[in-house]
Coordinates of C-alpha atoms in Angstrom, one line a residue:
Chain G
M9 CA 16.9 -122.7 -10.3
K10 CA 13.7 -122.9 -8.4
N11 CA 14.1 -119.7 -6.8
S12 CA 15.1 -117.8 -10.0
W13 CA 11.9 -118.9 -11.6
K14 CA 10.0 -117.6 -8.7
I15 CA 11.8 -114.2 -8.9
V16 CA 11.0 -114.1 -12.7
L17 CA 7.3 -114.7 -11.9
L18 CA 7.3 -111.9 -9.1
L19 CA 8.9 -109.5 -11.4
S20 CA 6.5 -110.2 -14.1
L21 CA 3.6 -109.7 -11.7
V22 CA 5.2 -106.5 -10.4
V23 CA 5.7 -105.1 -14.0
I24 CA 1.9 -105.9 -14.8
M25 CA 0.6 -104.4 -11.6
A26 CA 2.5 -101.0 -12.3
L27 CA 1.4 -100.9 -15.9
F28 CA -2.2 -101.2 -14.5
A29 CA -1.5 -98.7 -11.7
G30 CA -0.1 -96.3 -14.4
G31 CA -3.0 -96.9 -16.8
L32 CA -5.7 -96.1 -13.9
G33 CA -4.3 -92.7 -13.2
N34 CA -4.5 -91.7 -17.0
N35 CA -7.6 -89.5 -17.9
P36 CA -9.1 -91.1 -21.2
R37 CA -10.3 -87.5 -22.0
D38 CA -6.7 -86.3 -22.2
I39 CA -5.6 -87.6 -25.7
P40 CA -2.2 -86.0 -26.1
S41 CA -2.4 -83.4 -28.7
P42 CA 0.6 -83.2 -31.2
I43 CA 0.1 -79.8 -32.2
I44 CA 1.1 -78.4 -28.7
N45 CA 4.4 -76.3 -29.1
K46 CA 4.0 -76.1 -32.7
S47 CA 2.9 -73.3 -35.0
A48 CA -1.0 -72.7 -35.0
S49 CA -2.3 -74.0 -38.2
N50 CA -3.9 -70.7 -40.1
F51 CA -7.5 -70.6 -41.4
T52 CA -9.6 -68.3 -43.2
A53 CA -13.1 -69.2 -43.0
Q54 CA -16.6 -67.9 -43.1
A55 CA -17.8 -65.9 -39.9
L56 CA -21.0 -67.3 -38.4
D57 CA -22.6 -63.8 -38.4
G58 CA -22.2 -63.5 -42.2
N59 CA -19.9 -60.7 -42.2
G60 CA -17.0 -61.8 -44.2
E61 CA -14.5 -64.1 -43.3
I62 CA -12.3 -64.6 -40.2
S63 CA -8.4 -65.3 -40.5
L64 CA -6.3 -66.4 -37.5
A65 CA -3.4 -64.8 -38.9
D66 CA -5.1 -61.3 -38.5
Y67 CA -4.6 -61.8 -34.6
K68 CA -0.9 -62.3 -34.7
G69 CA 0.5 -60.3 -31.8
K70 CA -2.0 -61.1 -29.3
W71 CA -2.9 -64.3 -27.2
V72 CA -5.8 -66.1 -29.0
L73 CA -8.2 -68.4 -27.2
L74 CA -9.8 -70.6 -29.7
N75 CA -12.8 -72.3 -28.3
F76 CA -14.5 -75.0 -30.5
W77 CA -18.1 -75.6 -29.7
G78 CA -21.5 -76.3 -31.2
S79 CA -25.2 -75.7 -30.2
W80 CA -25.8 -79.6 -30.4
C81 CA -22.9 -79.7 -27.4
V82 CA -24.4 -80.4 -23.9
S83 CA -21.0 -79.4 -22.3
C84 CA -20.9 -76.3 -24.3
V85 CA -24.0 -75.0 -22.5
S86 CA -22.5 -75.5 -19.1
E87 CA -19.3 -73.8 -20.4
H88 CA -21.2 -70.7 -21.7
P89 CA -21.7 -68.6 -18.6
Y90 CA -17.9 -68.6 -18.1
L91 CA -17.3 -67.7 -21.7
M92 CA -19.8 -64.7 -21.2
E93 CA -17.4 -63.8 -18.2
L94 CA -14.3 -64.2 -20.1
A95 CA -15.5 -62.2 -23.1
K96 CA -15.6 -59.3 -20.6
V97 CA -12.0 -59.9 -19.5
A98 CA -11.0 -60.1 -23.2
R99 CA -12.9 -56.7 -23.8
G100 CA -10.8 -55.2 -21.1
R101 CA -7.5 -56.3 -22.2
D102 CA -5.6 -55.5 -25.5
D103 CA -3.4 -58.4 -25.5
F104 CA -6.1 -61.3 -25.6
V105 CA -9.1 -62.3 -27.8
I106 CA -11.5 -64.9 -28.1
I107 CA -12.3 -66.7 -31.2
G108 CA -15.1 -69.1 -31.4
V109 CA -15.4 -72.1 -34.0
D110 CA -19.1 -73.3 -34.2
F111 CA -18.5 -76.5 -36.1
R112 CA -20.9 -79.3 -37.5
D113 CA -23.7 -76.6 -36.8
T114 CA -26.2 -74.5 -38.6
V115 CA -26.4 -70.8 -38.4
E116 CA -30.0 -71.4 -37.1
G117 CA -29.0 -73.7 -34.4
A118 CA -25.9 -71.2 -33.3
N119 CA -28.3 -68.2 -33.2
S120 CA -31.1 -70.0 -31.2
F121 CA -28.1 -71.1 -28.8
F122 CA -27.2 -67.2 -28.2
S123 CA -30.8 -66.3 -27.9
R124 CA -31.2 -69.0 -25.0
H125 CA -27.9 -68.7 -23.4
G126 CA -26.4 -65.2 -24.3
D127 CA -24.4 -63.9 -26.9
P128 CA -20.9 -63.3 -25.7
G129 CA -19.9 -60.7 -28.1
Y130 CA -16.9 -62.1 -29.7
R131 CA -16.7 -63.4 -33.1
H132 CA -17.0 -66.9 -34.3
V133 CA -15.9 -69.2 -37.3
F134 CA -18.8 -71.0 -39.0
D135 CA -17.4 -74.6 -39.8
P136 CA -20.2 -76.8 -40.7
K137 CA -18.1 -79.4 -42.5
Q138 CA -15.6 -79.5 -39.4
K139 CA -12.7 -78.5 -41.8
V140 CA -11.1 -76.3 -39.3
A141 CA -12.1 -78.6 -36.7
I142 CA -10.2 -81.5 -38.3
D143 CA -7.2 -79.3 -39.2
W144 CA -7.0 -78.7 -35.3
G145 CA -7.2 -82.0 -34.4
V146 CA -10.3 -81.6 -32.7
Y147 CA -12.2 -84.8 -31.1
G148 CA -15.4 -83.1 -29.7
A149 CA -16.9 -80.2 -28.0
P150 CA -15.8 -78.0 -26.2
E151 CA -12.2 -78.0 -26.6
S152 CA -9.9 -74.9 -26.3
F153 CA -6.4 -73.9 -27.6
L154 CA -4.3 -71.0 -26.3
I155 CA -2.2 -69.4 -29.0
D156 CA 0.7 -67.0 -28.1
P157 CA 1.4 -63.6 -29.9
T158 CA 4.0 -65.4 -32.2
G159 CA 1.3 -68.1 -33.6
M160 CA 2.5 -70.9 -31.2
V161 CA -0.1 -73.3 -29.8
R162 CA 0.7 -73.2 -26.0
L163 CA -1.9 -75.3 -24.6
K164 CA -5.1 -77.3 -25.2
H165 CA -8.0 -77.7 -22.7
T166 CA -10.5 -80.8 -23.4
G167 CA -13.9 -80.2 -21.9
P168 CA -15.4 -77.1 -20.4
L169 CA -13.7 -74.2 -19.3
Y170 CA -14.3 -73.6 -15.6
F171 CA -14.6 -70.4 -13.6
G172 CA -11.1 -69.2 -12.6
W173 CA -9.3 -71.1 -15.7
F174 CA -8.0 -67.8 -17.1
E175 CA -6.4 -66.8 -13.9
K176 CA -5.2 -70.3 -13.0
V177 CA -4.0 -71.4 -16.4
A178 CA -4.0 -68.9 -19.1
L179 CA -2.5 -66.0 -17.4
P180 CA 0.8 -67.7 -16.1
H181 CA 1.4 -68.3 -19.7
I182 CA 0.5 -64.7 -20.7
Q183 CA 2.5 -63.0 -17.9
G184 CA 5.3 -65.4 -18.9
K185 CA 5.5 -67.0 -15.4
T186 CA 5.4 -70.6 -16.9
G187 CA 8.4 -72.1 -18.9
G188 CA 6.6 -74.9 -20.2
F189 CA 3.8 -75.7 -22.5
G190 CA 0.5 -77.4 -21.6
E191 CA -1.8 -76.9 -18.5
Chain R
M10 CA -17.1 -134.8 -60.6
G11 CA -20.7 -133.3 -60.0
R12 CA -19.8 -132.2 -56.4
F13 CA -16.6 -130.6 -57.6
F14 CA -18.5 -128.3 -59.9
L15 CA -21.2 -127.4 -57.2
L16 CA -18.6 -126.5 -55.0
F17 CA -16.8 -124.4 -57.5
F18 CA -20.0 -122.6 -58.4
L19 CA -20.7 -122.0 -54.7
L20 CA -17.4 -120.4 -54.2
L21 CA -17.9 -118.5 -57.3
T22 CA -21.0 -117.1 -56.3
T23 CA -19.6 -115.9 -52.8
I24 CA -16.4 -114.5 -54.2
S25 CA -17.8 -112.6 -57.3
P26 CA -19.8 -109.9 -55.2
L27 CA -16.8 -109.1 -53.3
K28 CA -14.8 -108.8 -56.5
A29 CA -17.3 -106.6 -58.3
A30 CA -17.3 -104.1 -55.6
S31 CA -13.7 -103.6 -56.1
L32 CA -13.4 -103.6 -59.8
D33 CA -16.3 -101.0 -60.3
E34 CA -14.4 -98.6 -58.1
E35 CA -12.4 -95.7 -59.3
P36 CA -8.8 -95.7 -58.5
S37 CA -9.1 -92.6 -56.8
E38 CA -12.0 -94.0 -54.7
A39 CA -9.8 -97.2 -53.9
M40 CA -7.2 -95.1 -52.7
V41 CA -9.7 -93.2 -50.5
R42 CA -10.9 -96.7 -49.2
V43 CA -7.2 -97.9 -48.4
I44 CA -6.4 -94.6 -46.4
A45 CA -9.7 -94.3 -44.6
K46 CA -9.8 -98.1 -43.6
D47 CA -6.5 -97.4 -41.7
L48 CA -7.5 -94.3 -39.9
R49 CA -9.3 -94.6 -36.6
C50 CA -12.7 -92.5 -36.3
A51 CA -11.6 -90.4 -33.4
V52 CA -15.0 -90.7 -31.7
C53 CA -15.9 -94.3 -32.2
Q54 CA -15.1 -97.3 -30.4
N55 CA -12.3 -98.9 -32.6
Q56 CA -14.0 -98.4 -36.0
S57 CA -12.1 -97.1 -38.9
V58 CA -13.1 -93.7 -40.8
Y59 CA -14.3 -95.8 -43.5
E60 CA -16.7 -98.1 -41.6
S61 CA -18.1 -95.4 -39.4
N62 CA -21.4 -93.5 -39.9
S63 CA -20.4 -90.7 -37.4
D64 CA -20.2 -87.2 -38.6
L65 CA -16.6 -86.6 -37.9
A66 CA -15.9 -89.7 -39.9
K67 CA -17.9 -88.7 -42.7
D68 CA -16.1 -85.2 -42.6
M69 CA -12.8 -87.0 -42.5
L70 CA -13.6 -89.4 -45.5
E71 CA -14.5 -86.1 -47.3
I72 CA -11.2 -84.5 -46.5
I73 CA -9.3 -87.6 -47.7
R74 CA -11.3 -87.7 -50.9
E75 CA -10.4 -83.9 -51.6
K76 CA -6.9 -84.6 -51.1
V77 CA -6.9 -87.6 -53.1
N78 CA -8.4 -85.7 -55.8
A79 CA -5.9 -82.7 -55.4
G80 CA -3.1 -85.4 -56.3
D81 CA -1.8 -85.8 -52.7
S82 CA 0.2 -89.0 -52.0
E83 CA -1.1 -91.7 -49.6
A84 CA 1.7 -91.0 -47.3
A85 CA 1.1 -87.3 -47.2
I86 CA -2.6 -87.9 -46.5
R87 CA -1.8 -90.0 -43.5
D88 CA 0.8 -87.8 -42.3
Y89 CA -1.8 -84.8 -42.4
F90 CA -3.9 -86.8 -39.7
F91 CA -0.9 -88.0 -37.9
Q92 CA 0.4 -84.2 -37.5
R93 CA -3.1 -83.5 -35.9
Y94 CA -4.2 -86.5 -34.0
G95 CA -1.0 -88.2 -33.1
D96 CA -0.4 -91.9 -33.1
Y97 CA -4.0 -92.5 -32.1
I98 CA -5.4 -91.8 -35.5
Y99 CA -3.8 -95.1 -36.7
L100 CA -5.8 -98.1 -36.2
E101 CA -2.8 -100.3 -36.3
P102 CA 0.0 -99.0 -34.0
T103 CA 3.3 -97.8 -35.9
K104 CA 6.3 -100.0 -35.3
K105 CA 8.3 -97.3 -33.6
G106 CA 9.3 -96.4 -30.1
M107 CA 7.2 -97.9 -27.2
N108 CA 4.8 -99.3 -29.8
L109 CA 7.4 -101.8 -30.3
L110 CA 6.4 -103.3 -26.9
L111 CA 2.9 -103.6 -28.2
W112 CA 4.1 -105.7 -31.2
F113 CA 6.6 -107.7 -29.8
G114 CA 5.8 -108.0 -26.1
P115 CA 3.3 -110.7 -26.4
L116 CA 5.5 -112.6 -28.9
A117 CA 8.4 -112.5 -26.2
G118 CA 5.9 -113.4 -23.4
L119 CA 4.8 -116.5 -25.3
L120 CA 8.5 -117.3 -26.1
I121 CA 9.3 -117.0 -22.4
G122 CA 6.2 -118.9 -21.5
G123 CA 6.9 -121.7 -23.9
L124 CA 10.5 -122.0 -22.5
A125 CA 9.3 -122.1 -18.9
L126 CA 6.8 -124.8 -19.8
M127 CA 9.3 -126.9 -21.6
A128 CA 11.5 -126.7 -18.5
A129 CA 8.9 -127.7 -16.3
F130 CA 7.9 -130.6 -18.3
K131 CA 11.4 -131.8 -18.4
K132 CA 11.7 -131.6 -14.7
W133 CA 8.4 -133.4 -14.1
H134 CA 9.4 -136.2 -16.5
K135 CA 12.8 -136.6 -14.8
K136 CA 11.2 -137.0 -11.5
S137 CA 8.7 -139.5 -12.6
A138 CA 11.4 -141.5 -14.3
E139 CA 13.6 -141.6 -11.3
V140 CA 13.5 -145.2 -9.4
K141 CA 12.1 -145.1 -6.1
P142 CA 14.5 -146.3 -3.5
K143 CA 13.5 -149.7 -1.9
A144 CA 12.5 -149.3 1.8
E145 CA 15.3 -150.6 4.1
I146 CA 14.2 -153.5 6.4
N147 CA 16.2 -153.6 9.6
E148 CA 17.3 -156.9 11.3
D149 CA 14.4 -157.0 13.8
M150 CA 11.8 -156.6 11.0
Q151 CA 13.5 -159.4 9.1
D152 CA 13.5 -161.7 12.1
R153 CA 10.0 -160.8 12.6
I154 CA 8.6 -161.4 9.0
A155 CA 10.6 -164.9 9.0
K156 CA 9.0 -165.8 12.2
E157 CA 5.4 -165.0 11.0
L158 CA 6.2 -166.8 7.9
K159 CA 7.1 -169.8 9.6
D160 CA 4.1 -169.7 11.9
I161 CA 2.0 -169.5 8.8
E162 CA 3.7 -172.7 7.3
V163 CA 2.8 -174.6 10.5

């Protein structure tokens, strides 16, 4: 009897320690997104350049990198040099495009951001009321989603994209070298 | 009697402003409040969409309001956010899957702990109730005691 209680106590301690150890390994920024492996939510929204609207459905048949950002976002400044480079990659390929979604922002703020950090040249949705951002389950900025040519969300990246991300993460998906979803 | 009336009026003055706030509310706004109070402001520390002043919460509240005014049901609106943000969006975890562990784990722990404590108390009680065995005195010791008693008497 005495020993059985000792075993129960020891087992409880082991379970608690295992839960703590598992929890310490989690990255609090990586909140799993339920939209991965699902059809991308379409949007038709005003373009930041004031030139009509942008619809995600128009890009079906191409890989789309949907990048949520805002001129108020500090991490977006650190991400921007890579997006300038990635825009060149996108211009050189006919199967990959980038669409920016400037949310919770003003046109003046976005233009000031481009004049300070450079204009990557691709189109941006203007989403001041965060309707598109909320529809995509976005928490903060920057957040990026890779959508495949059939319109399926293949992966989500929380935080700034880094130099080499396209070759390391996106390209294996585009070349079909990865069987699964996510990074 | 006077004290009773004083207490009654004090209670009335405390409760009436709370009641007034909900009575003045439009039915649609009451539904917005109910839904928004259950949803977590995704960028806050454990605050509901209804209570938070963050921009994201305000815009989420606006979306809830639009959907309520468009005639969407409460379940459909809750599901809209669940489909996009997952379980995390609910302030109160759903009673499904692994979440059952969150709901019933503490109760089970309390029950096991209570039973263990009861068993321990029983054991301690039994131990203290047991009569302690008398110390055995051998013949030599008895002789010595008898001799010393005799010496005292002298």
